Tab-separated table of C-alpha atoms and ligand atoms in Angstrom:
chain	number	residue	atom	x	y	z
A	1	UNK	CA	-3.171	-13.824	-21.452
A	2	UNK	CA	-5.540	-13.574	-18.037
A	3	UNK	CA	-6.930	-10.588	-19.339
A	4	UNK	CA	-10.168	-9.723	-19.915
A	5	UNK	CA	-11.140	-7.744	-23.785
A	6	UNK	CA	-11.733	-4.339	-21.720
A	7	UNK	CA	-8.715	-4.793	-19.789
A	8	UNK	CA	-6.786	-4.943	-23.367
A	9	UNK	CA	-7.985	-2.261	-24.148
A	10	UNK	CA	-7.135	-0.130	-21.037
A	11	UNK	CA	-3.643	-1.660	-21.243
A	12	UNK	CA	-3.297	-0.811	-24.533
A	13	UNK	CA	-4.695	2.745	-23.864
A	14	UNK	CA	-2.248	3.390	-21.335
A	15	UNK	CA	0.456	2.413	-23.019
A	16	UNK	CA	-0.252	4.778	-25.729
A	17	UNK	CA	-0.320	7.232	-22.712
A	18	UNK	CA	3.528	6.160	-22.041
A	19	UNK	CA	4.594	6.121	-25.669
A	20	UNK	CA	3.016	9.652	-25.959
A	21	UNK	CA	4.194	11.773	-23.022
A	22	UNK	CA	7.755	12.659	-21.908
A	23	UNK	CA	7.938	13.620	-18.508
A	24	UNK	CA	6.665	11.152	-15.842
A	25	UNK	CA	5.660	11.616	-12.248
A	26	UNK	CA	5.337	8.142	-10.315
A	27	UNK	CA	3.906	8.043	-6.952
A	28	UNK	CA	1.440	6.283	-4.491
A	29	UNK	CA	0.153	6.785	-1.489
A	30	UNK	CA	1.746	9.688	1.160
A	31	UNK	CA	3.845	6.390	2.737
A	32	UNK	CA	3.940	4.052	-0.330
A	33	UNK	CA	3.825	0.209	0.761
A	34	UNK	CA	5.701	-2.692	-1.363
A	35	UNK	CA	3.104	-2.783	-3.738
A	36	UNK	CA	3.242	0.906	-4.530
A	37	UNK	CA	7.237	1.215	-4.135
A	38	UNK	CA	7.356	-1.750	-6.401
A	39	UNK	CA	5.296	-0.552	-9.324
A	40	UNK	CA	6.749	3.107	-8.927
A	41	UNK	CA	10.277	1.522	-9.411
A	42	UNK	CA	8.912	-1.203	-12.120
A	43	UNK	CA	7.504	1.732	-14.342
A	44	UNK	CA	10.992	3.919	-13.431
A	45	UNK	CA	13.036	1.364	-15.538
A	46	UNK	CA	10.198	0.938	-17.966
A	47	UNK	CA	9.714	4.256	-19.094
A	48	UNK	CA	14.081	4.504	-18.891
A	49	UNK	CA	13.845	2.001	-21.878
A	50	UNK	CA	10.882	4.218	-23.608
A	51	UNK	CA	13.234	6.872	-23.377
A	52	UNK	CA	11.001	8.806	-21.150
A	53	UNK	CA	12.062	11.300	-17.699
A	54	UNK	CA	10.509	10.035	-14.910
A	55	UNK	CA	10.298	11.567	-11.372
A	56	UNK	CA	9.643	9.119	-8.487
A	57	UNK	CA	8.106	10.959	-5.543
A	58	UNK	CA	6.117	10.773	-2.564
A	59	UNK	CA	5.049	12.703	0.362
A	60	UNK	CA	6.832	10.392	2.928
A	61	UNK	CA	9.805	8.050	1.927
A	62	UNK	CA	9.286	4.411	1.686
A	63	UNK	CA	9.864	1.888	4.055
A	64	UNK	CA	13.833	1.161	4.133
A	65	UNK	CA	13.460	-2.600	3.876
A	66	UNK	CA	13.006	-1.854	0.289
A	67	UNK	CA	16.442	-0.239	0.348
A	68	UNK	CA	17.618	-3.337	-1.982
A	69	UNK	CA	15.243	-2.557	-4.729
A	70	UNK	CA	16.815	-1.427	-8.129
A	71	UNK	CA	16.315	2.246	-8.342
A	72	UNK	CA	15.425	2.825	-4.692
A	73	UNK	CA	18.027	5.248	-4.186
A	74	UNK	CA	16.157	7.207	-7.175
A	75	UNK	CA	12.733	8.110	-4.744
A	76	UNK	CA	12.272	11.136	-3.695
A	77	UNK	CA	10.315	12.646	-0.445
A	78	UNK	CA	7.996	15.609	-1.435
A	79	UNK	CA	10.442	18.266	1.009
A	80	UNK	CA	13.568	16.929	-0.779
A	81	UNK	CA	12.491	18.348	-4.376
A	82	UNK	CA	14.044	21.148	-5.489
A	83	UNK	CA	14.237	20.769	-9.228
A	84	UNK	CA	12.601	23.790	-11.330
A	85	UNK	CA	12.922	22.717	-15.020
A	86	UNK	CA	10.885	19.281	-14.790
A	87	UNK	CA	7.033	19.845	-15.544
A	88	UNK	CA	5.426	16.462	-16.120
A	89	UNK	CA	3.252	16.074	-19.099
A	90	UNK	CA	2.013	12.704	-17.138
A	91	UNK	CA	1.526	10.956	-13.895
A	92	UNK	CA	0.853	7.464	-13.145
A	93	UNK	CA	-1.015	7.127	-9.423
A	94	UNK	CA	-0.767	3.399	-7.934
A	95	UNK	CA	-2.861	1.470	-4.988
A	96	UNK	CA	-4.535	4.720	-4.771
A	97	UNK	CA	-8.540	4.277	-4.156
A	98	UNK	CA	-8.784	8.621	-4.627
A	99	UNK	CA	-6.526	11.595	-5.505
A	100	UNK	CA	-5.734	13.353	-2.029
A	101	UNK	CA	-4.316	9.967	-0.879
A	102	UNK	CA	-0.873	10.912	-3.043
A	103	UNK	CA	-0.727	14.189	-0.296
A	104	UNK	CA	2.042	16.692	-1.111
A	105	UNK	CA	3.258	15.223	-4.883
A	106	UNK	CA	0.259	16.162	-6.197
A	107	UNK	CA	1.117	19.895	-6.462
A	108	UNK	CA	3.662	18.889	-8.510
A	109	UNK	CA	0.876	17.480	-11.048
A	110	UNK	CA	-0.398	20.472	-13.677
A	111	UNK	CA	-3.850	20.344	-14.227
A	112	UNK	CA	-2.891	20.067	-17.909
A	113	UNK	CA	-1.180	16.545	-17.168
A	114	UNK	CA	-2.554	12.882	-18.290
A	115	UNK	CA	-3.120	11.116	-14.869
A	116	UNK	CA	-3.436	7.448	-15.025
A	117	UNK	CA	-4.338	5.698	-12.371
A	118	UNK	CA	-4.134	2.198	-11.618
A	119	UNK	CA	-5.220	0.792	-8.313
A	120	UNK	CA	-7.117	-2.234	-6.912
A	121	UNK	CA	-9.250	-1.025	-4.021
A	122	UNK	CA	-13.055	-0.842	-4.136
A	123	UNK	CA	-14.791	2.142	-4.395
A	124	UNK	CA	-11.712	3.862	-6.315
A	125	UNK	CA	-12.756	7.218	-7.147
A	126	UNK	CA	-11.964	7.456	-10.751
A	127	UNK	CA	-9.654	10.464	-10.429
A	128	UNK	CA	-7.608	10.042	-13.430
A	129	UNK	CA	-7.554	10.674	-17.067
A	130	UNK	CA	-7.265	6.713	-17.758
A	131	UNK	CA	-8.547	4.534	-15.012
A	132	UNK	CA	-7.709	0.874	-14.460
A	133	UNK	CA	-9.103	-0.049	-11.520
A	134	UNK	CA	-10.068	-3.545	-10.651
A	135	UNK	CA	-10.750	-5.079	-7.108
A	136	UNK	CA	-10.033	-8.762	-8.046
A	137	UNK	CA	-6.463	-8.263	-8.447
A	138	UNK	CA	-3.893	-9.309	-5.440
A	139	UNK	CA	-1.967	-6.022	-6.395
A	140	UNK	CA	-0.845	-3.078	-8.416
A	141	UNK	CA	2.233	-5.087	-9.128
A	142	UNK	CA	0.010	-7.849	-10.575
A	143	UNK	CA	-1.721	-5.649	-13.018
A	144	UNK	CA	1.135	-3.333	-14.125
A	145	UNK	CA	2.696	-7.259	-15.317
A	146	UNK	CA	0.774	-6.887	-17.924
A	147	UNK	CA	1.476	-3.899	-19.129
A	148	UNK	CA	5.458	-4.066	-18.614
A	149	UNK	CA	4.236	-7.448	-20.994
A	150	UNK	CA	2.093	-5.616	-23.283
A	151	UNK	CA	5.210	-3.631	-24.093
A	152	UNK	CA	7.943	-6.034	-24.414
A	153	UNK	CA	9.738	-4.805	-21.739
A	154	UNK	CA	9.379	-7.121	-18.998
A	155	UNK	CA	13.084	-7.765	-17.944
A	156	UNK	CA	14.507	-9.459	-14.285
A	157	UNK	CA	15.035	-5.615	-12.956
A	158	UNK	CA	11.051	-4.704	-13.648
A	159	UNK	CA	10.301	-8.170	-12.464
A	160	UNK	CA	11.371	-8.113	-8.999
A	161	UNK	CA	9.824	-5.317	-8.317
A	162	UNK	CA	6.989	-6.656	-9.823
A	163	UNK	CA	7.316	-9.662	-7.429
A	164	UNK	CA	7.785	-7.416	-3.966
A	165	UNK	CA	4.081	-5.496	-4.821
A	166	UNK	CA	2.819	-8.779	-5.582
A	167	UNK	CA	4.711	-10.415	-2.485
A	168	UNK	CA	4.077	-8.182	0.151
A	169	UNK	CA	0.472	-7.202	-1.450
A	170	UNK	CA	-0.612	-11.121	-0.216
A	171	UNK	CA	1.402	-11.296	3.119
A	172	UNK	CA	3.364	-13.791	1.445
A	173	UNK	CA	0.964	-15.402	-0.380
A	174	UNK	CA	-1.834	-15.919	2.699
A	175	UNK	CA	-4.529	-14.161	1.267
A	176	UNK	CA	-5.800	-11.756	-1.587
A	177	UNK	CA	-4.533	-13.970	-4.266
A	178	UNK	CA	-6.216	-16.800	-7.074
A	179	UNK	CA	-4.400	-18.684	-9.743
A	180	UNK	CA	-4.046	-15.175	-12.484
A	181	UNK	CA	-1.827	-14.419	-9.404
A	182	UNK	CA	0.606	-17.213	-9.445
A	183	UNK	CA	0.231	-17.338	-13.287
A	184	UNK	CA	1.852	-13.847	-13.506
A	185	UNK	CA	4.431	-14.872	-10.583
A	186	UNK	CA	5.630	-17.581	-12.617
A	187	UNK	CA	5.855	-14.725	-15.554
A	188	UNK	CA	8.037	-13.163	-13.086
A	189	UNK	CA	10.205	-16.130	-11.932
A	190	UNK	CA	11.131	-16.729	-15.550
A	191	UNK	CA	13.308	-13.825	-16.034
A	192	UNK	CA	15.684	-15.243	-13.108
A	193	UNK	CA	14.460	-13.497	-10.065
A	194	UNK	CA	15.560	-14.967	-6.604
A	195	UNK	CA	12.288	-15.330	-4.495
A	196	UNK	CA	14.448	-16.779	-1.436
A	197	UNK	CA	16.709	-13.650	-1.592
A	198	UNK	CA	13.689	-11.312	-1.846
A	199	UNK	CA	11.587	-12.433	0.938
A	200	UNK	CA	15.109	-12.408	2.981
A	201	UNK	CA	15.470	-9.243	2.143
A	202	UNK	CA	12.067	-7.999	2.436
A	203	UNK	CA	11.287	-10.373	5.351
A	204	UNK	CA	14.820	-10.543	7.935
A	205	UNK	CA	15.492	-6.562	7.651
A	206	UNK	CA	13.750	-5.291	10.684
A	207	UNK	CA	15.190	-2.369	12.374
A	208	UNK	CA	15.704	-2.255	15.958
A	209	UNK	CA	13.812	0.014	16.147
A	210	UNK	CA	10.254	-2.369	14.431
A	211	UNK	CA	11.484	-4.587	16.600
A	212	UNK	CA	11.427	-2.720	19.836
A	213	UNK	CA	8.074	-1.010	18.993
A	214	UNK	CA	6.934	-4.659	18.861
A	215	UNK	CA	7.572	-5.086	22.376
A	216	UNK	CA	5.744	-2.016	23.409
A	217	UNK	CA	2.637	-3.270	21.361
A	218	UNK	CA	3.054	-6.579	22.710
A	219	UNK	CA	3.126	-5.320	26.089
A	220	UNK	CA	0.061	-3.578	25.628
A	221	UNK	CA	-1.848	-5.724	23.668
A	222	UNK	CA	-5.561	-6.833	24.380
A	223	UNK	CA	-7.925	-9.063	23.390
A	224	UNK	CA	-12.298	-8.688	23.677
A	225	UNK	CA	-13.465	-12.344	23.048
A	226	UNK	CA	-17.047	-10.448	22.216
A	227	UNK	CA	-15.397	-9.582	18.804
A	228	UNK	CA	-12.550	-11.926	18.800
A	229	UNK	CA	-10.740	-8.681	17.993
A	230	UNK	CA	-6.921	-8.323	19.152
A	231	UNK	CA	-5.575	-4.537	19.428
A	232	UNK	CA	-2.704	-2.554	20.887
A	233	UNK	CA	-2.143	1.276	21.146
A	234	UNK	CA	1.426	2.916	20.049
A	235	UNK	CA	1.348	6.163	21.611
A	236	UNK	CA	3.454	9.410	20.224
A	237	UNK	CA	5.939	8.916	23.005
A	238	UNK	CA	6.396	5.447	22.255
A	239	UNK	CA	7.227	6.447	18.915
A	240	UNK	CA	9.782	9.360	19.961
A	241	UNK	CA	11.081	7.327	22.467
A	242	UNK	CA	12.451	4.860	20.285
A	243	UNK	CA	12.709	6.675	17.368
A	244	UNK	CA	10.383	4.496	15.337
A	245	UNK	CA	8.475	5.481	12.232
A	246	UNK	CA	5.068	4.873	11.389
A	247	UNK	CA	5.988	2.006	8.662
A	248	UNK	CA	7.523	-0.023	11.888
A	249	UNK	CA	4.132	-0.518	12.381
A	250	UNK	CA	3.596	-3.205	9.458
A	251	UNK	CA	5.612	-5.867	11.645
A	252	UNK	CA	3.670	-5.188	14.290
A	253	UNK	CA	-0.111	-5.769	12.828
A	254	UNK	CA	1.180	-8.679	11.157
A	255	UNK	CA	2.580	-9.982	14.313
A	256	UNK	CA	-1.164	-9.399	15.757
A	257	UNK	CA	-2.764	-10.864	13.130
A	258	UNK	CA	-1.624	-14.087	14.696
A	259	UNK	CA	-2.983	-14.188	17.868
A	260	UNK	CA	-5.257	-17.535	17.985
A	261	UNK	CA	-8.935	-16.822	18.005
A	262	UNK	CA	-9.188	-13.789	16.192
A	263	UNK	CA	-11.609	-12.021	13.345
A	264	UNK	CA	-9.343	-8.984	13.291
A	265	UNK	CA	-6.850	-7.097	14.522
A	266	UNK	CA	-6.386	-3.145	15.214
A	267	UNK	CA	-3.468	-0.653	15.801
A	268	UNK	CA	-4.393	2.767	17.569
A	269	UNK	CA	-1.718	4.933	16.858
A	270	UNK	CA	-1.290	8.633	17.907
A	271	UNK	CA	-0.683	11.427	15.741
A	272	UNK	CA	0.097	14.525	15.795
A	273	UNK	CA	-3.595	15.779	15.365
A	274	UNK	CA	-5.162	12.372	14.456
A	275	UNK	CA	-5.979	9.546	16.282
A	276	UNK	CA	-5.097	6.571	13.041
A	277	UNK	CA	-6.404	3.527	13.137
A	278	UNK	CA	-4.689	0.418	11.702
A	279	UNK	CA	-7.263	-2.242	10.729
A	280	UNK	CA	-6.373	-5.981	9.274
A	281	UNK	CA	-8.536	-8.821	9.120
A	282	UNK	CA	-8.491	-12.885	9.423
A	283	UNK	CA	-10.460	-15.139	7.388
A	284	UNK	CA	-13.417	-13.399	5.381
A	285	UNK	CA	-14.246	-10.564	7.838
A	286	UNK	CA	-14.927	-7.241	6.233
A	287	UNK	CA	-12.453	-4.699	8.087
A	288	UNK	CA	-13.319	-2.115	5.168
A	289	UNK	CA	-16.816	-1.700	6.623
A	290	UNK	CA	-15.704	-0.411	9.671
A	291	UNK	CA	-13.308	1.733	8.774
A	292	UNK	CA	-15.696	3.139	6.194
A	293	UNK	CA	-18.046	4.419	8.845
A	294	UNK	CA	-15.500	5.886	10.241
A	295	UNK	CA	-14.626	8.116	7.050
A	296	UNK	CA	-11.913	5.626	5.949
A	297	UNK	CA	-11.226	3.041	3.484
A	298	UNK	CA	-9.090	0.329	1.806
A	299	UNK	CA	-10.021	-3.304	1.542
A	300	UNK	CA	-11.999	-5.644	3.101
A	301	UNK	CA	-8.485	-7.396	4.629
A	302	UNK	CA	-6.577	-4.421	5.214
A	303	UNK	CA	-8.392	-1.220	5.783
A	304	UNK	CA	-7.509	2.523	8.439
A	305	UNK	CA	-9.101	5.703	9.417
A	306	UNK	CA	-8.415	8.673	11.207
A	307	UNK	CA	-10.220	10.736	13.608
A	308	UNK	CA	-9.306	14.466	14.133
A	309	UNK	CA	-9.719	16.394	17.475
A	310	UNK	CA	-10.277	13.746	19.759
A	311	UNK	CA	-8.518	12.165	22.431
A	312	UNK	CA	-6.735	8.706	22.092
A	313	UNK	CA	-9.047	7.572	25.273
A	314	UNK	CA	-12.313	8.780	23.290
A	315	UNK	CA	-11.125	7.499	19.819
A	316	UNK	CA	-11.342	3.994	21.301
A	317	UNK	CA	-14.400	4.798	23.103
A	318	UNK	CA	-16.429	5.804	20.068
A	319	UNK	CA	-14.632	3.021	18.026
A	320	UNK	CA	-15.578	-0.083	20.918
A	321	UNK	CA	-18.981	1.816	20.624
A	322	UNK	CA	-19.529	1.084	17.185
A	323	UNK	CA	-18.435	-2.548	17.436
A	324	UNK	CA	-21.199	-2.808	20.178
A	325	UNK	CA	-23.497	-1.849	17.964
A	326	UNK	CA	-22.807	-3.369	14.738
A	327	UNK	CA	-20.510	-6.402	14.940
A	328	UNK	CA	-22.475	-9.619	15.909
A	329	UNK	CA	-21.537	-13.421	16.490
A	330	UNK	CA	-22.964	-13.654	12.995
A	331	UNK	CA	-20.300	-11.441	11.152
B	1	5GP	P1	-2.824	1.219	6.703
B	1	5GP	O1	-3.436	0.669	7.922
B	1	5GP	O2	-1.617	0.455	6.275
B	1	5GP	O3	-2.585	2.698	6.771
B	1	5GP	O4	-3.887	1.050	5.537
B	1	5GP	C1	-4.452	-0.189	5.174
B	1	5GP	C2	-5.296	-0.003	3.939
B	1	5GP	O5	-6.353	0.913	4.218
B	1	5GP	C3	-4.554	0.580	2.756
B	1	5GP	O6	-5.046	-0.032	1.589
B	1	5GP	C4	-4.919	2.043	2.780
B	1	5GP	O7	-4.950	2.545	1.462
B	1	5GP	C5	-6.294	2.054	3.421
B	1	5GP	N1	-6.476	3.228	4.291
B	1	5GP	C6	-5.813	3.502	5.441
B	1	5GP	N2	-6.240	4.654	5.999
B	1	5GP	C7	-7.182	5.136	5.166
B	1	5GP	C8	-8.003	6.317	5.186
B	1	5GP	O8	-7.955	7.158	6.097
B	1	5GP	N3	-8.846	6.475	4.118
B	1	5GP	C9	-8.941	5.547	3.126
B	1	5GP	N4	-9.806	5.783	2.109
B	1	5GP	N5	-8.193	4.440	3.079
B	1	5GP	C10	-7.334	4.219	4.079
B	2	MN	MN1	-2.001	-2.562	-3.057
């Protein structure tokens, strides 16, 4: 069902990869977003009912909205694992488009292990044992549906997890989505998940603290008609100040992302030794070509990338001095 013949048979490969191993490792990206919370937690009950260990970690913890997720309380940051006697014989990478994107967790990955990684962004580097990688899919979430399928073991638990990758993978359905999509949501919906509770829960959960870094970024924000391009910069002391984190930030780009008469929006945010760029797009502008110049990736909606040693001042600079350059009325 909405699956190509070479996509059977890299389902069905790595599902022999689950039925095989023992010991699982399941992580994403250093700050794992809904889509890669959801599939970690998805493939955490899964490979309970295989009778399999599995180990959800990753560098950073995930975003506490998803606090109402089944097995949420089960992740693990990298600094909070202590266990000696668990040696994974597998790992399954998700939304990952390369290997050093999983940070810390992937020490705890012997050479020796089966890595399979699934992921949807272009340009995925292939890093694992057993690749699925496909760039027309709204989500991870999406295409681990098929496997949870493939195996019988689709239940309501797997499913809304299933549903918050796919969910928050689309901005609520608004983009990033065709009909395999809503063909596999209404997979989803038919094991009794509550849409209207998840998106409350997922949606009306802001922390005071996303809220009140929304009102420094609004303060700030700007707008350069040249390149219909909205932006706002969070500073490190904004961040201390309030004691936000750097997922607080996903409110706020999706906040800018409204702002009428806009191709794309950008965060600046100040690191420690990085100046991080946030990059989303509106309509069919490519935001992945940018950030690619700049060393970074992602999609063409959604994409970041960092610059090291460099002032927040100069960051912008060089950034504005790109878009001079390369981004026309024509784009
Ligand atoms: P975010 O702005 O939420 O950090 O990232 C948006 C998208 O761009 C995500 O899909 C993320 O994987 C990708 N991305 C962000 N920063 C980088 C980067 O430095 N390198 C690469 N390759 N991808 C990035
Ligand atoms: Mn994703």
């Amino acid at each position: 069902m909405f699956l190509s013949d070479s996509e059977k048979k890299t389902v069905s490969k790595i599902c022999d990869a689950l039925r095989k191993n023992k010991n699982f490792i399941l992580t994403s990206h250093q700050v794992p977003d809904g889509d890669g919370l959801g599939c970690e937690l998805a493939f955490f009950w899964i490979l309970q009912r295989l009778g399999k260990k599995a180990l959800v970690i990753n560098e950073l913890l995930p975003p506490r909205v998803y606090s109402f997720l089944p097995g949420f309380s089960e992740v693990l940051p990298f600094d909070a694992y202590k266990e000696k006697e668990f040696i994974p014989d597998a790992a399954m990478v998700f939304d990952c488009s390369s290997k050093d994107r999983v940070g810390k967790p992937l020490l705890l990955i012997p050479e020796s292990a089966t890595v399979i990684n699934i992921d949807h962004h272009q340009g995925n580097s292939l890093f694992g044992d057993v690749n699925w990688v496909c760039k027309n899919r709204s989500s991870v979430g999406e295409m681990s549906f098929f496997i949870a399928n493939y195996l019988g073991l689709l239940d309501k638990r797997v499913a809304e997890c299933l549903y918050v990758s796919i969910l928050t993978d689309t901005g609520s359905f608004r983009h990033n989505f065709n009909s395999d999509t809503i063909n596999v949501v209404s997979e989803l919906l038919k094991t009794g998940i509550d849409p209207e509770n998840i998106a409350d829960n997922v949606y009306h959960n802001n922390s005071l603290q996303a809220l009140k870094l929304l009102g420094y970024a609004l303060i700030s924000l700007q707008y350069e008609p040249t390149f219909k391009v909205a932006w706002s910069v969070l500073s490190e002391q904004i961040f201390k100040k309030i004691g936000a984190t750097e997922q607080d930030i996903e409110l706020v780009i999706d906040i800018l992302r409204s702002v009428e008469k806009t191709d794309f929006v950008f965060i600046v945010k100040e690191r420690r030794d990085e100046i991080k760029f946030s990059l989303r797009s509106r309509k069919h502008f490519n935001v992945r070509k940018i950030a690619e110049n700049f060393g970074g990736g992602g999609h063409n909606s959604a994409a970041g990338f960092s610059i090291r040693n460099c002032t927040l001042e100069l960051a912008i600079e060089e950034f504005f001095r790109y878009l001079r350059k390369n981004i026309t009325d024509s784009d």
